[in-house]
XYZ file of C-alpha atoms in Angstrom:
687
model
C 39.853 63.387 -8.091
C 43.171 64.159 -9.745
C 42.850 63.318 -13.406
C 46.596 63.684 -14.170
C 47.518 61.012 -11.870
C 44.628 58.893 -12.233
C 43.690 59.006 -8.371
C 40.876 60.079 -6.036
C 40.292 60.508 -2.232
C 36.653 60.378 -1.115
C 33.935 58.578 0.823
C 30.778 57.285 -0.305
C 27.787 55.808 1.976
C 24.194 54.715 1.245
C 22.242 51.722 -0.154
C 23.654 49.950 -3.345
C 22.483 47.067 -5.032
C 23.342 44.626 -7.863
C 21.753 46.668 -10.600
C 24.445 49.189 -10.009
C 26.850 46.766 -11.731
C 24.416 45.852 -14.292
C 23.336 42.493 -12.756
C 19.409 42.760 -13.655
C 18.749 39.050 -12.854
C 18.259 36.891 -9.777
C 19.777 36.673 -7.514
C 19.372 40.311 -6.629
C 22.051 41.480 -3.743
C 22.045 44.638 -1.904
C 23.601 46.245 1.122
C 24.413 49.506 3.267
C 27.882 50.297 2.026
C 30.502 52.762 2.979
C 33.297 53.299 0.508
C 36.615 54.747 1.288
C 38.271 56.317 -1.970
C 42.110 56.397 -2.105
C 44.728 55.581 -4.644
C 44.233 54.805 -8.391
C 40.670 55.036 -9.712
C 42.048 52.582 -12.626
C 44.766 50.482 -11.355
C 45.851 47.541 -13.540
C 45.477 44.057 -11.858
C 46.432 41.689 -14.395
C 43.877 41.513 -17.296
C 41.220 43.884 -15.202
C 41.556 47.272 -14.076
C 40.134 48.202 -10.692
C 39.734 50.907 -8.367
C 41.580 51.336 -5.612
C 39.959 51.885 -1.970
C 38.194 49.932 0.871
C 34.234 48.817 0.910
C 32.490 48.108 4.023
C 29.212 46.060 3.527
C 26.373 46.130 6.315
C 22.733 44.583 6.415
C 23.542 42.982 3.246
C 20.824 40.599 1.609
C 20.801 38.428 -1.247
C 17.272 37.569 -2.916
C 17.244 34.172 -4.440
C 13.420 34.386 -5.688
C 10.188 35.681 -3.980
C 10.159 33.228 -1.190
C 14.138 32.743 -0.254
C 16.690 35.207 0.672
C 19.634 35.514 2.583
C 20.074 38.186 5.093
C 22.526 39.651 7.658
C 25.357 39.477 5.523
C 28.477 42.072 6.514
C 31.991 42.281 4.524
C 34.934 44.242 3.835
C 36.805 44.494 0.466
C 40.289 46.158 0.022
C 41.720 46.992 -2.949
C 45.177 48.238 -3.154
C 49.374 47.691 -3.682
C 48.341 45.186 -6.093
C 46.248 43.102 -3.604
C 42.563 42.089 -3.560
C 41.753 41.275 -0.282
C 38.136 40.404 1.239
C 35.782 38.854 3.854
C 32.204 38.069 3.930
C 30.512 36.679 7.330
C 26.958 37.057 8.760
C 26.342 39.415 11.413
C 25.340 36.725 14.143
C 28.504 34.802 13.527
C 30.837 37.968 13.469
C 33.048 37.177 16.235
C 33.539 33.492 15.105
C 37.045 31.972 14.742
C 36.145 30.965 11.382
C 35.246 33.254 8.538
C 32.565 32.417 5.853
C 34.172 33.667 2.944
C 38.111 34.806 2.632
C 39.634 36.456 -0.518
C 43.330 37.031 -0.858
C 44.614 37.658 -4.611
C 47.473 39.746 -5.949
C 48.589 41.271 -9.183
C 50.997 38.588 -10.666
C 52.279 39.956 -14.194
C 49.613 40.308 -16.522
C 47.197 38.127 -14.230
C 45.612 38.119 -10.934
C 46.068 34.894 -9.023
C 44.963 34.326 -5.376
C 43.357 32.048 -2.874
C 39.319 31.661 -2.151
C 38.397 29.856 1.355
C 35.054 28.844 2.039
C 33.937 27.646 5.348
C 30.315 26.851 5.504
C 29.681 25.421 8.856
C 27.810 25.580 12.100
C 30.638 28.000 13.411
C 29.931 30.554 10.346
C 26.305 30.173 9.803
C 22.903 28.784 10.324
C 23.692 25.806 8.356
C 20.359 24.130 8.455
C 18.133 27.360 7.409
C 20.539 28.135 4.901
C 20.677 24.757 3.266
C 16.788 24.822 2.783
C 16.938 28.552 1.367
C 20.129 27.964 -0.852
C 18.557 24.738 -2.434
C 15.053 25.601 -2.207
C 13.902 22.947 0.276
C 15.963 19.926 -1.308
C 18.496 19.592 1.576
C 17.783 19.933 5.305
C 21.463 20.725 6.078
C 24.789 21.203 4.499
C 28.578 21.585 5.478
C 31.554 22.595 3.228
C 34.801 23.563 3.596
C 37.148 24.170 0.529
C 40.111 26.308 -0.750
C 40.062 27.105 -4.006
C 43.023 28.244 -6.153
C 42.668 30.526 -9.304
C 44.007 32.468 -11.942
C 42.203 35.255 -14.139
C 44.041 36.337 -17.292
C 43.288 37.444 -20.789
C 42.837 34.120 -21.291
C 39.753 33.909 -19.034
C 39.099 32.445 -15.528
C 41.002 29.126 -14.099
C 40.518 27.489 -10.858
C 40.789 24.382 -8.719
C 39.258 23.672 -5.296
C 40.230 20.940 -3.003
C 37.088 20.067 -0.843
C 38.127 19.202 2.796
C 34.602 18.600 4.235
C 31.380 17.972 2.068
C 28.352 16.612 4.082
C 24.552 16.998 4.780
C 21.127 15.725 4.866
C 18.118 15.495 2.915
C 14.798 13.514 3.447
C 16.115 11.824 6.626
C 19.387 10.902 5.120
C 22.856 12.236 5.960
C 25.885 12.251 3.397
C 29.328 12.826 2.950
C 32.352 12.550 0.847
C 34.334 9.341 1.317
C 37.891 10.727 0.269
C 38.932 14.219 -0.375
C 37.189 15.491 -3.622
C 37.877 18.211 -5.770
C 36.480 20.664 -8.310
C 38.181 22.650 -11.212
C 36.553 25.082 -13.873
C 36.703 28.174 -15.854
C 34.496 31.044 -17.203
C 32.453 28.478 -19.011
C 32.018 25.428 -16.967
C 32.392 23.625 -13.640
C 33.739 20.334 -13.620
C 33.663 17.971 -10.462
C 34.291 14.389 -9.226
C 32.827 13.181 -5.972
C 32.899 10.223 -3.869
C 30.053 10.006 -2.001
C 28.275 7.902 0.767
C 24.914 7.982 2.737
C 23.379 6.450 5.914
C 19.953 6.753 7.462
C 19.683 8.798 10.283
C 16.951 7.139 11.836
C 18.737 3.976 12.327
C 22.360 5.224 13.088
C 24.004 2.949 10.801
C 27.836 3.837 10.732
C 28.589 2.118 7.185
C 27.153 3.962 4.490
C 24.404 2.437 2.600
C 24.785 4.014 -0.669
C 28.551 4.792 -2.214
C 28.623 6.845 -5.198
C 31.479 7.936 -7.809
C 29.995 11.277 -9.188
C 32.031 13.316 -11.988
C 30.905 15.615 -14.717
C 30.472 19.363 -16.074
C 27.709 21.692 -15.679
C 27.999 24.638 -18.026
C 27.864 28.233 -17.118
C 25.769 29.568 -20.015
C 22.121 30.372 -19.752
C 20.995 26.769 -20.759
C 23.066 25.485 -18.008
C 23.599 22.346 -19.611
C 24.899 19.057 -17.490
C 26.767 16.086 -18.254
C 27.253 13.944 -15.012
C 27.611 10.506 -14.288
C 26.733 8.251 -11.239
C 28.622 4.897 -10.924
C 28.266 2.603 -7.554
C 25.745 1.151 -5.266
C 22.631 2.815 -4.088
C 20.311 2.093 -1.262
C 16.791 1.669 -2.832
C 14.764 3.008 -0.192
C 17.041 5.907 0.193
C 16.664 6.495 -3.940
C 13.056 6.178 -3.204
C 13.032 9.323 -0.685
C 15.457 11.236 -2.904
C 13.132 10.987 -5.733
C 10.248 11.829 -3.866
C 11.663 14.993 -2.488
C 13.054 15.935 -6.267
C 9.703 15.678 -7.657
C 7.907 17.427 -4.782
C 6.173 14.293 -3.409
C 5.835 12.372 -0.547
C 7.599 9.593 0.252
C 4.611 7.500 1.872
C 2.801 7.927 -1.540
C 5.497 7.323 -3.652
C 5.491 3.655 -5.329
C 1.866 3.640 -4.135
C 3.269 3.350 -0.454
C 5.671 0.255 -1.156
C 8.937 0.626 0.276
C 12.218 -0.662 -1.731
C 14.489 -2.509 0.477
C 18.234 -3.485 -0.938
C 21.074 -2.244 -3.109
C 21.017 -1.126 -6.744
C 24.141 -1.185 -8.948
C 23.960 1.708 -11.069
C 26.091 3.154 -14.208
C 23.877 6.176 -14.976
C 24.626 9.458 -16.872
C 22.258 12.766 -16.395
C 22.957 14.940 -19.353
C 21.418 17.881 -21.398
C 19.670 21.359 -20.482
C 18.157 21.537 -17.113
C 14.559 21.831 -18.625
C 14.860 18.728 -20.861
C 17.515 16.466 -18.934
C 17.586 13.023 -19.824
C 19.065 9.930 -18.122
C 20.882 7.359 -19.709
C 22.500 4.151 -18.440
C 21.479 0.834 -16.288
C 20.287 0.405 -12.776
C 20.310 -3.241 -11.773
C 18.291 -4.674 -8.644
C 19.415 -8.229 -7.302
C 17.562 -9.714 -4.267
C 15.624 -6.706 -3.373
C 12.192 -6.164 -1.752
C 9.245 -3.949 -2.610
C 7.609 -4.140 1.291
C 4.146 -2.954 1.416
C 2.927 0.166 3.673
C 0.069 -0.172 6.151
C -1.201 -3.566 7.224
C -1.348 -5.159 3.615
C 0.909 -8.473 3.786
C 2.007 -8.995 0.657
C 5.195 -7.444 -0.901
C 7.752 -8.692 -3.419
C 10.608 -10.704 -2.424
C 13.642 -11.599 -4.306
C 12.944 -9.114 -6.823
C 15.322 -8.938 -9.798
C 14.908 -5.826 -12.020
C 17.159 -3.989 -14.785
C 15.888 -0.474 -15.517
C 17.438 0.407 -18.811
C 17.363 4.353 -19.023
C 17.411 6.379 -22.449
C 16.432 9.935 -22.022
C 12.980 10.256 -20.194
C 12.107 6.700 -21.179
C 12.858 3.799 -18.800
C 12.807 0.010 -19.683
C 11.880 -2.332 -17.107
C 13.216 -5.875 -18.331
C 14.022 -9.268 -16.594
C 11.318 -8.720 -13.532
C 11.446 -11.722 -11.350
C 10.742 -12.182 -7.716
C 8.200 -13.733 -5.218
C 4.870 -12.552 -3.987
C 2.102 -14.199 -1.978
C 4.436 -17.265 -2.285
C 3.908 -17.242 -6.191
C 6.422 -16.532 -9.157
C 6.276 -12.941 -10.510
C 7.695 -12.066 -13.686
C 7.282 -9.318 -16.353
C 8.280 -6.285 -18.087
C 7.399 -2.830 -18.960
C 8.092 0.903 -19.354
C 8.045 4.130 -17.438
C 8.007 7.754 -18.977
C 8.938 10.803 -16.482
C 9.153 14.181 -16.843
C 10.171 17.496 -14.628
C 7.258 16.950 -12.412
C 7.635 13.099 -11.659
C 6.156 9.884 -13.270
C 4.191 10.748 -16.493
C 2.877 7.233 -17.383
C 3.869 3.783 -16.606
C 2.704 0.010 -17.627
C 4.375 -3.256 -16.305
C 2.573 -6.560 -17.836
C 3.177 -9.168 -14.996
C 2.545 -12.757 -14.603
C 2.057 -14.349 -11.044
C 1.944 -18.057 -10.951
C 0.698 -20.337 -8.242
C 0.249 -17.560 -5.715
C -1.952 -18.019 -2.327
C -3.698 -14.792 -1.329
C -5.263 -14.766 2.371
C -6.085 -11.279 3.616
C -9.157 -9.397 2.971
C -12.074 -10.074 3.464
C -11.049 -11.912 6.807
C -11.076 -15.255 5.826
C -10.859 -15.237 2.121
C -8.296 -17.589 0.459
C -7.369 -17.479 -3.282
C -4.888 -19.506 -4.905
C -4.218 -19.474 -8.660
C -2.118 -17.383 -11.584
C -2.674 -13.930 -12.421
C -2.025 -12.415 -15.887
C -2.338 -8.583 -15.604
C -1.275 -5.164 -16.764
C -0.070 -2.606 -14.263
C -0.882 0.710 -15.709
C -1.300 4.670 -14.984
C -4.647 6.117 -15.607
C -5.803 9.752 -16.623
C -6.665 10.137 -13.125
C -3.398 9.959 -11.734
C -4.225 6.692 -10.215
C -3.023 3.166 -11.209
C -5.035 0.045 -12.341
C -4.313 -3.792 -12.440
C -6.337 -5.047 -15.120
C -6.081 -8.592 -16.364
C -7.412 -12.299 -16.070
C -7.150 -14.453 -12.732
C -7.229 -18.229 -12.963
C -7.985 -19.617 -9.658
C -7.350 -23.027 -8.699
C -8.965 -22.698 -5.203
C -11.586 -20.004 -3.676
C -12.410 -20.445 -0.035
C -14.240 -18.300 2.070
C -13.694 -20.017 5.887
C -14.528 -17.713 8.674
C -16.787 -17.345 11.676
C -19.869 -15.141 10.732
C -21.946 -13.746 13.834
C -25.502 -14.673 13.486
C -26.480 -11.936 16.140
C -24.848 -9.210 14.418
C -26.547 -10.240 11.044
C -29.892 -10.065 13.066
C -29.073 -6.575 14.434
C -28.063 -5.368 10.998
C -31.236 -6.774 9.479
C -33.304 -5.344 12.279
C -31.385 -1.716 11.764
C -31.240 -1.935 7.814
C -27.504 -1.769 8.095
C -25.604 -2.689 4.772
C -21.903 -4.006 5.750
C -19.295 -2.331 3.404
C -16.381 -4.270 2.404
C -13.816 -1.183 3.246
C -11.151 -2.510 5.265
C -8.449 -0.040 4.959
C -8.735 3.848 5.254
C -9.354 5.447 1.950
C -6.254 7.543 2.367
C -4.177 4.792 2.058
C -1.809 4.668 -0.923
C -2.724 1.263 -2.179
C -6.302 2.332 -2.069
C -5.729 4.551 -5.349
C -4.658 1.199 -7.310
C -7.839 0.002 -9.014
C -8.631 -3.565 -9.574
C -10.427 -4.935 -12.690
C -9.659 -8.728 -12.707
C -11.794 -11.220 -14.880
C -12.051 -14.376 -12.717
C -11.970 -18.061 -14.080
C -12.464 -20.743 -11.428
C -11.320 -24.220 -12.464
C -12.743 -25.415 -8.959
C -15.770 -24.879 -7.228
C -15.444 -21.576 -4.492
C -15.711 -23.379 -1.289
C -17.977 -21.132 1.801
C -16.834 -23.118 4.912
C -18.332 -21.097 7.641
C -19.856 -21.861 10.659
C -23.279 -20.791 9.407
C -22.702 -21.865 5.487
C -21.106 -24.717 4.025
C -21.799 -24.336 0.478
C -19.749 -25.117 -2.898
C -20.464 -23.036 -6.017
C -19.049 -21.788 -9.584
C -18.905 -18.337 -10.810
C -20.658 -17.063 -13.890
C -18.746 -16.007 -17.024
C -18.368 -12.532 -16.080
C -17.375 -12.913 -12.623
C -14.858 -10.119 -11.659
C -12.926 -8.678 -8.871
C -13.019 -4.763 -8.637
C -12.610 -2.081 -6.184
C -8.911 -1.411 -4.972
C -5.961 -3.148 -4.027
C -7.023 -2.125 -0.437
C -10.507 -2.709 -0.573
C -11.202 -5.567 -3.150
C -14.720 -6.165 -4.033
C -16.716 -8.725 -6.084
C -19.175 -8.419 -8.999
C -20.957 -11.157 -10.803
C -22.945 -14.219 -10.023
C -22.014 -17.810 -8.174
C -24.141 -21.013 -8.747
C -24.297 -23.227 -5.770
C -23.658 -26.924 -6.504
C -26.604 -29.411 -4.730
C -25.784 -30.660 -1.334
C -24.670 -27.714 0.729
C -25.946 -26.828 3.957
C -26.892 -24.051 6.031
C -26.495 -24.725 9.801
C -26.594 -23.492 13.066
C -29.434 -21.489 12.617
C -32.606 -23.569 12.830
C -33.138 -26.161 15.736
C -34.777 -28.627 13.433
C -31.126 -29.343 11.650
C -29.332 -28.274 8.533
C -31.126 -26.772 5.542
C -29.467 -29.105 2.725
C -29.193 -26.855 -0.335
C -30.720 -28.413 -3.751
C -29.983 -25.641 -5.822
C -29.218 -21.618 -5.717
C -26.932 -18.824 -6.415
C -25.415 -15.715 -4.936
C -25.294 -12.497 -6.960
C -22.934 -9.560 -6.114
C -24.281 -6.502 -7.919
C -22.410 -3.840 -6.124
C -18.378 -4.267 -5.503
C -18.319 -1.708 -2.818
C -20.819 -3.464 -0.484
C -20.981 -6.739 1.216
C -24.683 -7.172 0.290
C -25.270 -9.924 -2.143
C -28.616 -11.054 -3.076
C -29.296 -14.704 -2.243
C -31.385 -17.142 -3.919
C -31.435 -20.521 -2.254
C -33.929 -23.717 -2.357
C -33.387 -26.186 0.139
C -34.973 -28.756 2.468
C -34.829 -30.333 5.864
C -36.145 -33.791 6.583
C -38.138 -33.902 9.954
C -39.672 -37.452 9.611
C -42.546 -37.668 8.704
C -42.438 -34.582 7.206
C -39.919 -32.707 4.584
C -39.973 -29.107 4.553
C -38.811 -27.229 1.626
C -37.383 -23.599 1.999
C -36.944 -20.838 -0.403
C -34.832 -18.116 0.831
C -34.761 -14.915 -1.380
C -33.546 -11.591 -0.983
C -30.456 -9.497 -0.360
C -28.236 -10.005 3.136
C -30.045 -6.851 4.739
C -33.653 -8.034 3.859
C -33.894 -11.960 3.311
C -37.357 -13.405 2.944
C -37.981 -16.988 3.693
C -41.028 -18.650 2.169
C -41.610 -22.432 3.908
C -43.641 -25.212 2.722
C -43.729 -29.065 3.461
C -44.667 -32.510 2.214
C -47.220 -33.704 3.521
C -48.938 -30.283 3.427
C -49.135 -28.311 6.472
C -50.001 -24.660 7.259
C -47.090 -22.006 7.469
C -47.436 -21.252 10.963
C -47.407 -25.093 11.424
C -44.252 -25.674 9.270
C -42.719 -22.529 11.055
C -43.429 -24.351 14.758
C -41.794 -27.546 13.514
C -38.693 -25.702 12.311
C -38.424 -24.312 15.773
C -39.501 -27.197 17.594
C -39.016 -30.762 15.828
C -40.055 -32.870 18.685
C -43.705 -31.829 17.606
C -43.454 -33.757 14.521
C -44.785 -37.149 15.775
C -48.150 -35.121 17.076
C -48.628 -33.107 13.819
C -48.227 -36.405 11.705
C -50.658 -38.240 14.142
C -53.162 -35.461 14.289
C -52.765 -33.891 10.632
C -56.274 -34.589 9.805
C -57.744 -33.130 13.136
C -57.473 -29.563 13.067
C -58.110 -28.899 16.328
C -55.448 -31.150 17.698
C -52.981 -29.788 15.108
C -53.586 -26.205 16.312
C -52.961 -27.457 20.159
C -49.742 -29.307 18.698
C -48.651 -26.152 16.835
C -49.286 -24.047 19.781
C -47.529 -26.427 22.308
C -44.671 -26.342 19.593
C -44.399 -22.600 19.645
C -44.495 -22.366 23.338
C -41.941 -25.118 23.840
C -39.898 -23.573 20.900
C -39.915 -19.963 22.516
C -38.485 -21.596 25.743
C -36.044 -23.516 23.829
C -34.907 -20.566 21.825
C -34.116 -18.507 24.926
C -32.180 -21.407 26.412
C -30.120 -21.605 23.129
C -29.582 -17.857 22.993
C -28.252 -18.177 26.836
C -26.042 -20.958 25.945
C -24.809 -19.449 22.627
C -21.529 -18.582 23.661
C -20.553 -21.959 25.425
C -21.757 -23.514 22.283
C -19.746 -21.784 20.166
C -16.596 -22.305 22.328
C -17.374 -25.990 22.355
C -17.793 -25.993 18.374
C -14.692 -24.161 18.066
C -12.469 -26.414 20.404
C -13.754 -29.587 19.016
C -13.503 -28.778 15.469
C -17.285 -29.288 14.930
C -19.458 -27.733 12.339
C -22.460 -27.581 14.592
C -23.482 -27.550 18.366
C -26.913 -26.762 19.415
C -28.644 -27.444 22.617
C -31.927 -26.715 23.301
C -34.365 -27.200 26.736
C -37.823 -27.049 26.001
C -40.967 -27.000 28.326
C -43.383 -29.842 27.634
C -47.361 -29.488 27.897
C -47.204 -31.547 31.534
C -44.635 -29.347 32.829
C -41.710 -31.989 32.055
C -38.319 -30.500 30.228
C -37.163 -32.089 27.176
C -33.469 -31.856 26.310
C -32.186 -31.891 22.554
C -28.465 -31.918 21.647
C -27.333 -31.986 18.202
C -24.059 -31.885 16.536
C -22.601 -32.144 13.089
C -19.173 -32.504 11.278
C -18.435 -32.699 7.558
C -15.849 -35.242 6.737
C -13.788 -35.557 3.432
C -13.472 -39.025 2.515
C -11.787 -39.808 -1.016
C -12.827 -36.498 -2.284
C -16.245 -36.280 -1.222
C -17.307 -34.039 1.468
C -19.797 -36.523 3.989
C -21.957 -34.577 6.386
C -22.463 -36.805 9.634
C -24.835 -35.744 12.455
C -25.739 -37.135 15.816
C -28.329 -36.294 18.024
C -29.540 -36.745 21.764
C -33.103 -36.084 23.308
C -33.781 -36.669 26.729
C -37.581 -36.407 28.022
C -38.579 -37.779 31.733
C -39.909 -40.973 30.144
C -37.317 -41.720 27.187
C -33.807 -41.048 26.121
C -32.847 -41.239 22.500
C -29.816 -41.182 20.600
C -28.859 -41.351 16.938
C -27.077 -40.525 14.225
C -26.826 -39.798 10.133
C -24.376 -39.790 7.228
C -25.053 -38.778 3.855
C -23.354 -39.252 0.415
C -23.728 -37.504 -2.737
C -23.052 -38.540 -6.334
C -24.223 -35.638 -8.394
C -27.772 -35.894 -8.223
C -28.461 -39.262 -6.536
C -28.507 -38.847 -2.648
C -27.820 -41.397 -0.031
C -28.750 -40.975 3.380
C -27.977 -43.663 6.265
C -28.521 -43.449 10.116
C -29.419 -45.063 13.265
C -31.304 -44.287 16.509
C -32.289 -45.927 19.289
C -33.510 -45.676 22.848
C -34.446 -47.709 25.829
C -36.064 -50.358 25.964
C -37.148 -50.155 22.032
C -33.397 -50.655 20.933
C -31.686 -49.826 17.588
C -33.501 -49.005 14.880
C -31.564 -48.126 11.500
C -32.906 -45.839 8.821
C -32.018 -44.739 5.271
C -33.181 -43.378 2.238
C -31.998 -43.488 -1.807
C -33.259 -40.394 -3.571
C -32.572 -38.896 -7.246
C -33.322 -35.293 -8.342
C -33.558 -33.827 -11.741
C -33.039 -30.192 -12.262
C -33.340 -27.862 -15.096
C -32.660 -24.605 -13.061
C-alpha cells in the first residue's frame, strides 16, 4: 500500500458476510471471496468513493429467514478505470447464454451512471423453486426480464426500468403483463405501473380472465408504506384463490367451500404501512354465481353485489340474487385483519324458495329471514325465522330396514355429508312457522300435522336436524303394515328431542274397522323401541285382537263365537295359523308388490295367501289410493277375496270434514249380489 499515491496491490481470500459492511438485518449474505487489490484504494466515482480491484464470489448464499435461503451464487465485480462492472449467476447455470444479473456503470462527471440487466428465467435459475423462496410460498413460479438505467449523484439515486417479461403462476393461476411495463424510483421509494392479466392453468383458456391496471408507490423506509391502485376486472374464482393463499388458508375452505363464479369490476386502493394496511374503494359483482361444493345442490344465481371497502371494513350493499328458486336480498359487513376475515354478519331475506335435498324426500317451500354471522369458535351460523308455506316428506321407507334396526337397537343418524365438508361448519338455528300442515306422504305413513310454537331446524347446513313437536290432524293413515288394512289416525304427535338423530318419539291413537269389530291401536315410543297396545269394540282378548289384525278373515268367526270361549280360542288359533302362512307369502311377494305399487302409483298393494282349516287356500288382495278432490284427501280402497267356495270384491271411500267422518262402500259376491255399506261418525276430542 502506497500512502503517498493512495494505491494498493495485494490479495485477500476467505469467508465474508454482510456484517462486514455493517448490514446486521436480514437478508444475511455470505460467500467465499477472492479479492485482487490494484489501483487506488479511494477512487472518486461521482458522488461516492470506491476501492479499485477485482472481487470473485463463490458458494454465495442469501438467508432471507430461518426457512428460506438462496444458495449456489457466484459473481465477479471489477472496479477500475472509471468503470464498475459486475455479474452474478447461479453455479448450476454458469455456462448459460444469459446472465442472471449484469451491471455496467461508469463515472460521468460528478455522478455514477449505468445499466442493470436482470434475466430471471428458466435459462438462468430454478425459477419455480426460487419464486417460492423469495415470496415465502406466495408464488409457484416467476419470470422477470428488465433493463434499468440509473444515476447516483449527490442528490441521491434515481432510476427507471423497462420490463420486457413479467409472468408467473400462483394458486393454479397464470399471470403476465399485457403490455410493456415500467418501474422507476429513487433512494426513498419505488413507483410502478403494470397492466396484468391472468388465466386458469387447469382449463388452458387463452384469453385472460382478469385484467388489472396496477399502479402505485412502495416506500423503502422501515415502515414500508404502500399505496397501490387496482382498476379493472377480476375473475372471482381467481380472486378467491389468491385471497386464500395470501391469508394462508385452503381455497376449498374459503367462503365455506362455495366457489364464486363471474367477474368483478374493481376500483380499489391498498394503502398504509404493511402491518396496518387498509383497502379503500368499490368491487361490483353483476350476474355472478356462488357455486356450492360437494353434493349440496343450492348456490346463489344471478348474484349482484357491491362491496364498499374502507380501511379494514367492507360493507356489503345491494345484495340480490336467486337461491333455491327464491329471491334473495340482503346487506352486511365484514371486518378483516392480517390473518384473514375477523368477523362478518349478513342480514338476508329469501322469499318463495323451494328446498328439496336432505333428508331425501324432504321438501320445504317458504320464506327465510336470517342473519348469517361468524361465531366465537371460528364457525358460522344462520339464525332467523322460517315461514314455511309447504312442508312435505315424500319418500319410500323400507319396512324391513326399520324392523332390522329395531331388532339390533340401531338408531338412524341424520348425518348425510361427511363432517369435514366446509358447509358442515355453518350451524343452523331457525324458528319455524308453518302456515299449512306438514304432510307426510310415504308408502307407510300418510299424515298431516302442525308443528308446535317452538319448532326449530338445527344442526348444520350439511346435516340439518329437527327439534320440537308436531301434532297430527285426524284422518291420517298408516298403511302397508297390517294385513287388516290401514290404521286411521284419530290423534297423535311426533316429538323430535335430538336434532342429531332421526329417532323421534311417536304417540298415535288410531283405529281399524274390521266388521263387526273396531280395533283401537295406541302406538307409543321412539322409532327404535315402538310399543303397540291394541284393544277392540266389542271387547276381545289381546291375542284375539292380534290374530284379527294379522288375519281379518276370522272376523265373522270371532263375531259368531264371541260368547263361546272354546270356539273363540279355536278361531284365534286358526287365525294365527293362517296369518303365519299369509305373512310368509306376503314377505316373499313384497318386492313384486312394491314394484306394482310404484308402477301403478298406488299407496297400498297387499297380497296374502292363507291356509284354511280344511286345507283350502284363501287369497286376499287389497289396494289403496288417496285422491285429492276439491282440496280434500279422499282415501279409496279396494279388496278382492277368494276362497274355494266364494269370490268377493268390494271398495270403500271416506270423506272427512273436521271431526265428521262419512264412509261409503259396497261389496258383492256370487250369487249374493252387491250390498252397499256406510257409516257417518262424529268424534269429540279434547286432546
